[in-house]
PDB file of C-alpha atoms in Angstrom:
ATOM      1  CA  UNK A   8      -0.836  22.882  20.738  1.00 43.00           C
ATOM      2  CA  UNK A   9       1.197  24.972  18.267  1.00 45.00           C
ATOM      3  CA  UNK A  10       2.426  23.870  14.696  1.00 45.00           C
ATOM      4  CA  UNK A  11       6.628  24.136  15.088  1.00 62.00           C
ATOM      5  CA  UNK A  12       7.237  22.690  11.364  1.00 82.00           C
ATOM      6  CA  UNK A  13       6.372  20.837   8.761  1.00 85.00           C
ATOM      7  CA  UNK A  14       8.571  17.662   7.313  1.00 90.00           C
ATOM      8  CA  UNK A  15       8.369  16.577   4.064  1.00 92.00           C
ATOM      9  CA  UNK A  16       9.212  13.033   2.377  1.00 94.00           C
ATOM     10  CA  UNK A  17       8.628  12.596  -0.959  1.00 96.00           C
ATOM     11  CA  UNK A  18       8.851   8.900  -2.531  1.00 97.00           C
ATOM     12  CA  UNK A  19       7.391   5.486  -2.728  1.00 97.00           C
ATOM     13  CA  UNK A  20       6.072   3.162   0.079  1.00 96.00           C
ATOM     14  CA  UNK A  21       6.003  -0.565  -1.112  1.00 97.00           C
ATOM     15  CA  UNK A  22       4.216  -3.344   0.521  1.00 97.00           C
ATOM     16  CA  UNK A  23       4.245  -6.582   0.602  1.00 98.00           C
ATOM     17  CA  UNK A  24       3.694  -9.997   2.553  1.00 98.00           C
ATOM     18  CA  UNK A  25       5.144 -13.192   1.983  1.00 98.00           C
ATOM     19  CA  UNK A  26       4.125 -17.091   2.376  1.00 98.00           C
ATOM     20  CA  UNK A  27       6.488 -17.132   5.184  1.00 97.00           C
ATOM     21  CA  UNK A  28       4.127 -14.727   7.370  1.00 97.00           C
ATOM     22  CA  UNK A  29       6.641 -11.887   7.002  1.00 98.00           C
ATOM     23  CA  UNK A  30       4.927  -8.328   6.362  1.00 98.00           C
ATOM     24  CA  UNK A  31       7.329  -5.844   4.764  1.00 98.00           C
ATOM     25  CA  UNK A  32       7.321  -2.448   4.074  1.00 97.00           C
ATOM     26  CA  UNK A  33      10.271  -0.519   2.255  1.00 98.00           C
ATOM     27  CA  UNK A  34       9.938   3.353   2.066  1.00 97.00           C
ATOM     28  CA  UNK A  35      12.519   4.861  -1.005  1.00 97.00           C
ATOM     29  CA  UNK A  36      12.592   8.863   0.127  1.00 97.00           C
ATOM     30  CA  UNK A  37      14.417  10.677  -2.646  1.00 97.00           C
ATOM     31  CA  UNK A  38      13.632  13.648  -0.699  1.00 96.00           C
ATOM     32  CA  UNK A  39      13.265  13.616   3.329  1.00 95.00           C
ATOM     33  CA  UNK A  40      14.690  15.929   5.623  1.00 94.00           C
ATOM     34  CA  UNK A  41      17.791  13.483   5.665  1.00 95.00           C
ATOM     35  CA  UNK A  42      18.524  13.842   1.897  1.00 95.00           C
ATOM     36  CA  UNK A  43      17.733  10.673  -0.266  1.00 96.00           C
ATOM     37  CA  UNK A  44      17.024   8.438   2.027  1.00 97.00           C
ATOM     38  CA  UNK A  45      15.405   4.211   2.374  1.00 97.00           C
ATOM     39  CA  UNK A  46      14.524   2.266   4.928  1.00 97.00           C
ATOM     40  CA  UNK A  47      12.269  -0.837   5.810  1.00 98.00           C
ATOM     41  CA  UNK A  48      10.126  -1.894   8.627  1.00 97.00           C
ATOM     42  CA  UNK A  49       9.548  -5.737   9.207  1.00 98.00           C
ATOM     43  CA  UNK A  50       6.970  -7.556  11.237  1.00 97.00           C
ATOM     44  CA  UNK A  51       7.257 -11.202  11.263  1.00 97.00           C
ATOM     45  CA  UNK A  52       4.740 -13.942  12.332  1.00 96.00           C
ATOM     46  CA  UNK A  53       4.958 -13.598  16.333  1.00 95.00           C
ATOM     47  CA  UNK A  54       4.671  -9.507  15.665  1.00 95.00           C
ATOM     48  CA  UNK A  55       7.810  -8.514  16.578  1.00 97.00           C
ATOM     49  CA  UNK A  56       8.640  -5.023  14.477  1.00 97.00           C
ATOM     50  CA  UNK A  57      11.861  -4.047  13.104  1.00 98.00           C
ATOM     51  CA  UNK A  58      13.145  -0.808  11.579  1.00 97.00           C
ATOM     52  CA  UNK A  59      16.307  -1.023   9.253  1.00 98.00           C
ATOM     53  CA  UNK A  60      18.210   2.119   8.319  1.00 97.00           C
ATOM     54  CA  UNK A  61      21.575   3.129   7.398  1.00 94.00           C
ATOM     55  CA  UNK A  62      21.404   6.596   9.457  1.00 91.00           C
ATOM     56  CA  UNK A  63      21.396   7.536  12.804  1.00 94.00           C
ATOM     57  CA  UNK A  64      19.298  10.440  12.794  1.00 94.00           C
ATOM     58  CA  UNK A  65      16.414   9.247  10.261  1.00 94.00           C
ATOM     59  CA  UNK A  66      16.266   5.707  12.965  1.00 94.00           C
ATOM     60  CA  UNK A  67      15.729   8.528  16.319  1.00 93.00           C
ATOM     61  CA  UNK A  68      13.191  10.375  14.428  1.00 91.00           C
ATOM     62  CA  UNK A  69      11.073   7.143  12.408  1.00 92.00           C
ATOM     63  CA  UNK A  70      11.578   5.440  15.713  1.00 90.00           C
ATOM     64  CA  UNK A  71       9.890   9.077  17.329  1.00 87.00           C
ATOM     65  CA  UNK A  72       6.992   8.513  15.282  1.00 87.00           C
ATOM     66  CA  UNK A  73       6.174   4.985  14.942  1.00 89.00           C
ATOM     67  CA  UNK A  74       6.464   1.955  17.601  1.00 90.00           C
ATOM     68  CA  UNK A  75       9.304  -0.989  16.911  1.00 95.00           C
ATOM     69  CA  UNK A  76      10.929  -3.864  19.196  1.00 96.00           C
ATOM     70  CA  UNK A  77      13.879  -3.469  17.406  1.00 97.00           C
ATOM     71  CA  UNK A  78      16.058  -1.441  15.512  1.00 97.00           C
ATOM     72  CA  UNK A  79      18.744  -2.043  13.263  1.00 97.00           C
ATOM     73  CA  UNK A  80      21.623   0.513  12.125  1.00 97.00           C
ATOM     74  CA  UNK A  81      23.820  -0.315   9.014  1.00 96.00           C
ATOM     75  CA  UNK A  82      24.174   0.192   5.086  1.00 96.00           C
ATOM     76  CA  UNK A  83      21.050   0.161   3.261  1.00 97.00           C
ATOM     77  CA  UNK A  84      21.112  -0.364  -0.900  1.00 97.00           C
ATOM     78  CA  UNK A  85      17.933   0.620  -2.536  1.00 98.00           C
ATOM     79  CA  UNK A  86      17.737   0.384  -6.386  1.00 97.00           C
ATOM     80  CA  UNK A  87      14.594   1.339  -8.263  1.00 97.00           C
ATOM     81  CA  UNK A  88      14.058   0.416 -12.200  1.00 96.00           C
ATOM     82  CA  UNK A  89      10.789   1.087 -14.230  1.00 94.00           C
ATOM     83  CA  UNK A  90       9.485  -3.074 -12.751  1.00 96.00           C
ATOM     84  CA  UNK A  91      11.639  -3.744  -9.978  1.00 97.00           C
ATOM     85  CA  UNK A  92      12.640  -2.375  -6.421  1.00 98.00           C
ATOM     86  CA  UNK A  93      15.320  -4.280  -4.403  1.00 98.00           C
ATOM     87  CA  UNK A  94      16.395  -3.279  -1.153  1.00 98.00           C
ATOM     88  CA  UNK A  95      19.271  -5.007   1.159  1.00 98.00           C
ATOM     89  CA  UNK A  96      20.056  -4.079   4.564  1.00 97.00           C
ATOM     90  CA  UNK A  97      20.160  -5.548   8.235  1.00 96.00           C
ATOM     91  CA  UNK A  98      18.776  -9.533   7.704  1.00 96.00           C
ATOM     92  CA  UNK A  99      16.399  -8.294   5.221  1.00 98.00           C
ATOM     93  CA  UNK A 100      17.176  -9.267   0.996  1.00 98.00           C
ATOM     94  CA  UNK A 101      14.022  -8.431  -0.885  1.00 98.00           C
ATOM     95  CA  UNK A 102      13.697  -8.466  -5.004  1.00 98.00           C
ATOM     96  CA  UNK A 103       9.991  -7.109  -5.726  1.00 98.00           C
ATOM     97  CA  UNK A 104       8.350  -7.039  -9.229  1.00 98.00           C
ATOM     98  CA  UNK A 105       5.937  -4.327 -10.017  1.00 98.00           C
ATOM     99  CA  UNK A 106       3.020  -4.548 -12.149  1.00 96.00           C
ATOM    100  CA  UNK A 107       0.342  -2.471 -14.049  1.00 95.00           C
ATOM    101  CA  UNK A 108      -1.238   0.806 -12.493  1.00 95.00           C
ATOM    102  CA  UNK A 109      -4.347  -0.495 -11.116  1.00 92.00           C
ATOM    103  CA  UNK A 110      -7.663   1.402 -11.005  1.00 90.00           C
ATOM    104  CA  UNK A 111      -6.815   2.762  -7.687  1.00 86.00           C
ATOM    105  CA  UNK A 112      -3.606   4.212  -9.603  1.00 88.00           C
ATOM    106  CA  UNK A 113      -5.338   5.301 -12.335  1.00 93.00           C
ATOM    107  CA  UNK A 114      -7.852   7.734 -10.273  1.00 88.00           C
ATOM    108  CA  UNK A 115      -4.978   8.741  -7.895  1.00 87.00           C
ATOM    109  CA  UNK A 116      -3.023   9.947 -11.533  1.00 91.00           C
ATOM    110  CA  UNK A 117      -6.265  11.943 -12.680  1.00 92.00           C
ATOM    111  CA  UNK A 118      -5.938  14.327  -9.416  1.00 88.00           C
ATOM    112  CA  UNK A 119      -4.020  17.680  -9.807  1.00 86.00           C
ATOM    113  CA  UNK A 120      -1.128  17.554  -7.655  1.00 86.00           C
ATOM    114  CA  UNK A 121      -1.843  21.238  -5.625  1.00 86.00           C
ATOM    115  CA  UNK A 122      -5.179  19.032  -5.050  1.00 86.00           C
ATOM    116  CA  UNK A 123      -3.518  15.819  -3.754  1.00 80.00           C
ATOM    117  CA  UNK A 124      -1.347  18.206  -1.495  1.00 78.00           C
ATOM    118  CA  UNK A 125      -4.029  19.931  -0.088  1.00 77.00           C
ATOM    119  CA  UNK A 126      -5.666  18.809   4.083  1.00 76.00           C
ATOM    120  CA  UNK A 127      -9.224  18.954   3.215  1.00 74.00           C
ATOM    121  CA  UNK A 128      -8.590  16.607  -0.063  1.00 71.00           C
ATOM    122  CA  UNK A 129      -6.386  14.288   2.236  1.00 71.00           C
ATOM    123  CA  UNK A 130      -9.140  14.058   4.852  1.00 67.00           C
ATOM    124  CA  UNK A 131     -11.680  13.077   2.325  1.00 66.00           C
ATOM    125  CA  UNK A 132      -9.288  10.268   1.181  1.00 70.00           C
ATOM    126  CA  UNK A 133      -9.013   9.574   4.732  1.00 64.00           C
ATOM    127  CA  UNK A 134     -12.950   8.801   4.674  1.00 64.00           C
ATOM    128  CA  UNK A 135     -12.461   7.033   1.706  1.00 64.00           C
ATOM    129  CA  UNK A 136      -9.590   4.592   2.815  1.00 62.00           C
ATOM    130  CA  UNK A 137     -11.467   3.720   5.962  1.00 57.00           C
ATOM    131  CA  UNK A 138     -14.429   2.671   3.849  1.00 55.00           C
ATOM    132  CA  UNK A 139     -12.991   0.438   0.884  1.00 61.00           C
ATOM    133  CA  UNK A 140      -8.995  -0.641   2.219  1.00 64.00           C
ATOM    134  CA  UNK A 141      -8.916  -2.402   5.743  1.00 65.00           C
ATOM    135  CA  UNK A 142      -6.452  -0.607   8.144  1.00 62.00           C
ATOM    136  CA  UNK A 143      -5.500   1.957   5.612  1.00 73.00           C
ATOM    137  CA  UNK A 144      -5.221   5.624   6.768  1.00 73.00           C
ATOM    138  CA  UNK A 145      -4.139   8.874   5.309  1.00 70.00           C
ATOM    139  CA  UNK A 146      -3.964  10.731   8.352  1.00 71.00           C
ATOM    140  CA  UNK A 147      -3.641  10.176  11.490  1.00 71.00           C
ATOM    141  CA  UNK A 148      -1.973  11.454  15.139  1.00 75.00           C
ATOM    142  CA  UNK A 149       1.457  10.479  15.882  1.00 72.00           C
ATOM    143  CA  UNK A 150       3.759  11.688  19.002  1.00 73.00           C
ATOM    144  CA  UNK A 151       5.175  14.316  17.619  1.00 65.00           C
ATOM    145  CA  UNK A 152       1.946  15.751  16.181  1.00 72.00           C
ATOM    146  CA  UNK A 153      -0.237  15.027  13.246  1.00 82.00           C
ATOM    147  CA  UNK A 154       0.939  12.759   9.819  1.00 83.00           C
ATOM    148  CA  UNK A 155      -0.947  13.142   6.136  1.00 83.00           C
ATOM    149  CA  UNK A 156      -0.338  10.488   3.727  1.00 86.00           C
ATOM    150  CA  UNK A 157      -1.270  12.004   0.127  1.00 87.00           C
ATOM    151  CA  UNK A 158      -1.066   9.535  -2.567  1.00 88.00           C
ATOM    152  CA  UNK A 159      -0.991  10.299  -6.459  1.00 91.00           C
ATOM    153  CA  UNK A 160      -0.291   6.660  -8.211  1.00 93.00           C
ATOM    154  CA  UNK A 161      -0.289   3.043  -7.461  1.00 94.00           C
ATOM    155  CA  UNK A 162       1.111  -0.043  -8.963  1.00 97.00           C
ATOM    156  CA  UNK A 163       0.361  -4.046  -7.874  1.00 97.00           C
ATOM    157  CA  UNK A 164       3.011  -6.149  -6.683  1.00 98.00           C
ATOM    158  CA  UNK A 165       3.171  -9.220  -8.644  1.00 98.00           C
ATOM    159  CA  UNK A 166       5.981 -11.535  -7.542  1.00 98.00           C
ATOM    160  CA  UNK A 167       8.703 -10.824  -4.888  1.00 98.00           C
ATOM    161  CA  UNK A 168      12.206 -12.986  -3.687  1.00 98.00           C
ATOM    162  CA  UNK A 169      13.971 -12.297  -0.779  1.00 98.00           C
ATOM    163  CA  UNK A 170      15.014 -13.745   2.879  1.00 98.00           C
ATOM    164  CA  UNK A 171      14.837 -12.821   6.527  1.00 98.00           C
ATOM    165  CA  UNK A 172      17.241 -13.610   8.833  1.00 96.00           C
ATOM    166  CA  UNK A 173      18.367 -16.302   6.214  1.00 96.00           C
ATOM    167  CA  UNK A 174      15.008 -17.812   5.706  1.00 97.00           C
ATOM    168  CA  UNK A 175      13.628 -17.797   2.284  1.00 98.00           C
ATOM    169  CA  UNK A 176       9.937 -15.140   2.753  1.00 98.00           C
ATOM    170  CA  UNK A 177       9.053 -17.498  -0.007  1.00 97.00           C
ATOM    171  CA  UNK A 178       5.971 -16.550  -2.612  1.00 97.00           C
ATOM    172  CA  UNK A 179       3.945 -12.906  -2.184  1.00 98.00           C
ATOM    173  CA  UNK A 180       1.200 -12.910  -0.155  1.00 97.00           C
ATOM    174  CA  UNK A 181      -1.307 -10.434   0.912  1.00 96.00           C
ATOM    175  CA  UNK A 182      -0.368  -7.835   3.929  1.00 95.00           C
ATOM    176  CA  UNK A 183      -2.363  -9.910   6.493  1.00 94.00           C
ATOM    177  CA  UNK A 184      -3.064  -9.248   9.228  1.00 93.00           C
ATOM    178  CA  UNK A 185      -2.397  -5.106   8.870  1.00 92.00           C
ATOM    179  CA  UNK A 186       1.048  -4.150  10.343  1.00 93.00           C
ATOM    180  CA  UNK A 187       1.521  -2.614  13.389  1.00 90.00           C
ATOM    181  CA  UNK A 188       4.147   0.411  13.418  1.00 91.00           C
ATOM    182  CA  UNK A 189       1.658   3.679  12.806  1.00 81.00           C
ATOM    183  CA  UNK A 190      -1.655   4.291  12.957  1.00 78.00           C
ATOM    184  CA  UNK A 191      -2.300   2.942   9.534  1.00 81.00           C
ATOM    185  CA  UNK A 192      -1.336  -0.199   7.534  1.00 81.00           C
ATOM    186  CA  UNK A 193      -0.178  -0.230   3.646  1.00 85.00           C
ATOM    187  CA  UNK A 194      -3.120  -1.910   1.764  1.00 87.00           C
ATOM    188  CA  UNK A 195      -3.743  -5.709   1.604  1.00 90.00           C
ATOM    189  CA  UNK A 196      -2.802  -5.909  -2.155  1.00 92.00           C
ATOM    190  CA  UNK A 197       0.470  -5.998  -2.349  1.00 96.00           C
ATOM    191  CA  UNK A 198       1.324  -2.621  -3.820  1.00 95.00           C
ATOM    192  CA  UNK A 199       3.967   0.361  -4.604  1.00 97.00           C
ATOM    193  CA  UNK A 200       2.459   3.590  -3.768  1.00 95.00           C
ATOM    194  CA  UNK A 201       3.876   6.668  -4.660  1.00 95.00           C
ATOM    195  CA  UNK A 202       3.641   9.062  -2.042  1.00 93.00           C
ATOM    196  CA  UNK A 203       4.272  12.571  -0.158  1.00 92.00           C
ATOM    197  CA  UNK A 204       4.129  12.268   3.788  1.00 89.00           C
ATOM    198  CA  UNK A 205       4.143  15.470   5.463  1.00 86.00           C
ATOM    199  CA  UNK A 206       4.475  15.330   9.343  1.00 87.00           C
ATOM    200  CA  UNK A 207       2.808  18.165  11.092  1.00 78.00           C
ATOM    201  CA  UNK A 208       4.993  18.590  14.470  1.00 74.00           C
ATOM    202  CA  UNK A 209       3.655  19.849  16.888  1.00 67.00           C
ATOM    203  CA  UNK A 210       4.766  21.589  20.971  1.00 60.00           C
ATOM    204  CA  UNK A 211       2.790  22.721  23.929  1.00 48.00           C
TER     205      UNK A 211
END
């Protein structure tokens, strides 16, 4: 198989579960291959999966990639402050408060960035991951070829308020069990993890 192209999205993927058995995951892309882009993917208690995006395009190629029942098409607001993200879009209303950089976040920080960039380091996180955070990955095969997650900071999740489909998620809770749209999972802490994903596509 031949590499066509690389894609590049540059931002934050969040985490989160909640006591209502909802597992959430909002991605906040400042840069994508779509411009400044957000979206979320939802999996609720019977694990049915939902993608929510306001564009066309990003939902065919996400939807390319990873595996949904569902996908939803509409306006998406996305604000980020220094403790806070909230996203709206679809039947999803979610207010999360961010903590402290954790240890994992402060040994992600101490790693040049070239480094963090770079396959071989990204396969030796990979090891890593698999060892120490349940259904975490940082690389993996998707359909259209092969996906590296490289991560340079992390900050806990400490509170979050929100709804689905007009039902209160009520208090945070750990991502449990692992969600279901990729190959990996966002870790069970409830986390923001500031990321580059860089999907490897592949013909032939």
């Amino acid at each position: 198989m031949a590499v066509t192209g690389v894609d590049v999205f540059a931002g934050e993927i969040c985490g989160v579960g909640s006591m209502l058995g909802v597992r959430v995951v909002i991605g906040r892309w400042p840069v994508s291959p779509f411009g400044p882009v957000a979206d979320a993917m939802v999996e609720d208690p019977a694990g049915r999966r939902v993608f929510i995006a306001q564009d066309e395009a990003l939902v065919g190629y996400v939807s390319s990639i990873y595996s949904f029942d569902d996908v939803v098409v509409g306006p998406v607001d996305c604000e980020r402050s220094p403790d806070r993200l909230r996203f709206r879009g679809g039947h999803l209303w979610l207010d999360v408060t961010l903590g402290r950089r954790d240890v994992l976040g402060w040994a992600l920080r101490t790693v040049p960035h070239r480094v963090a960039m770079n396959e071989t380091w990204v396969t030796f996180t990979h090891m890593v991951a698999r060892g120490l955070l349940r259904g975490v990955r940082t690389r993996g095969t998707t359909p259209g070829g092969t996906e590296l997650y490289a991560a340079t900071d992390r900050h806990r999740v400490s509170a979050i308020r929100g709804s689905w489909n007009n039902t209160d998620l009520g208090d945070l809770r750990d991502v449990h069990p692992p969600v279901r749209f990729g190959f990996s999972s966002t870790p069970r802490q409830p986390s923001i993890v500031e990321i580059t994903t860089m999907v490897h596509r592949t013909s032939g």
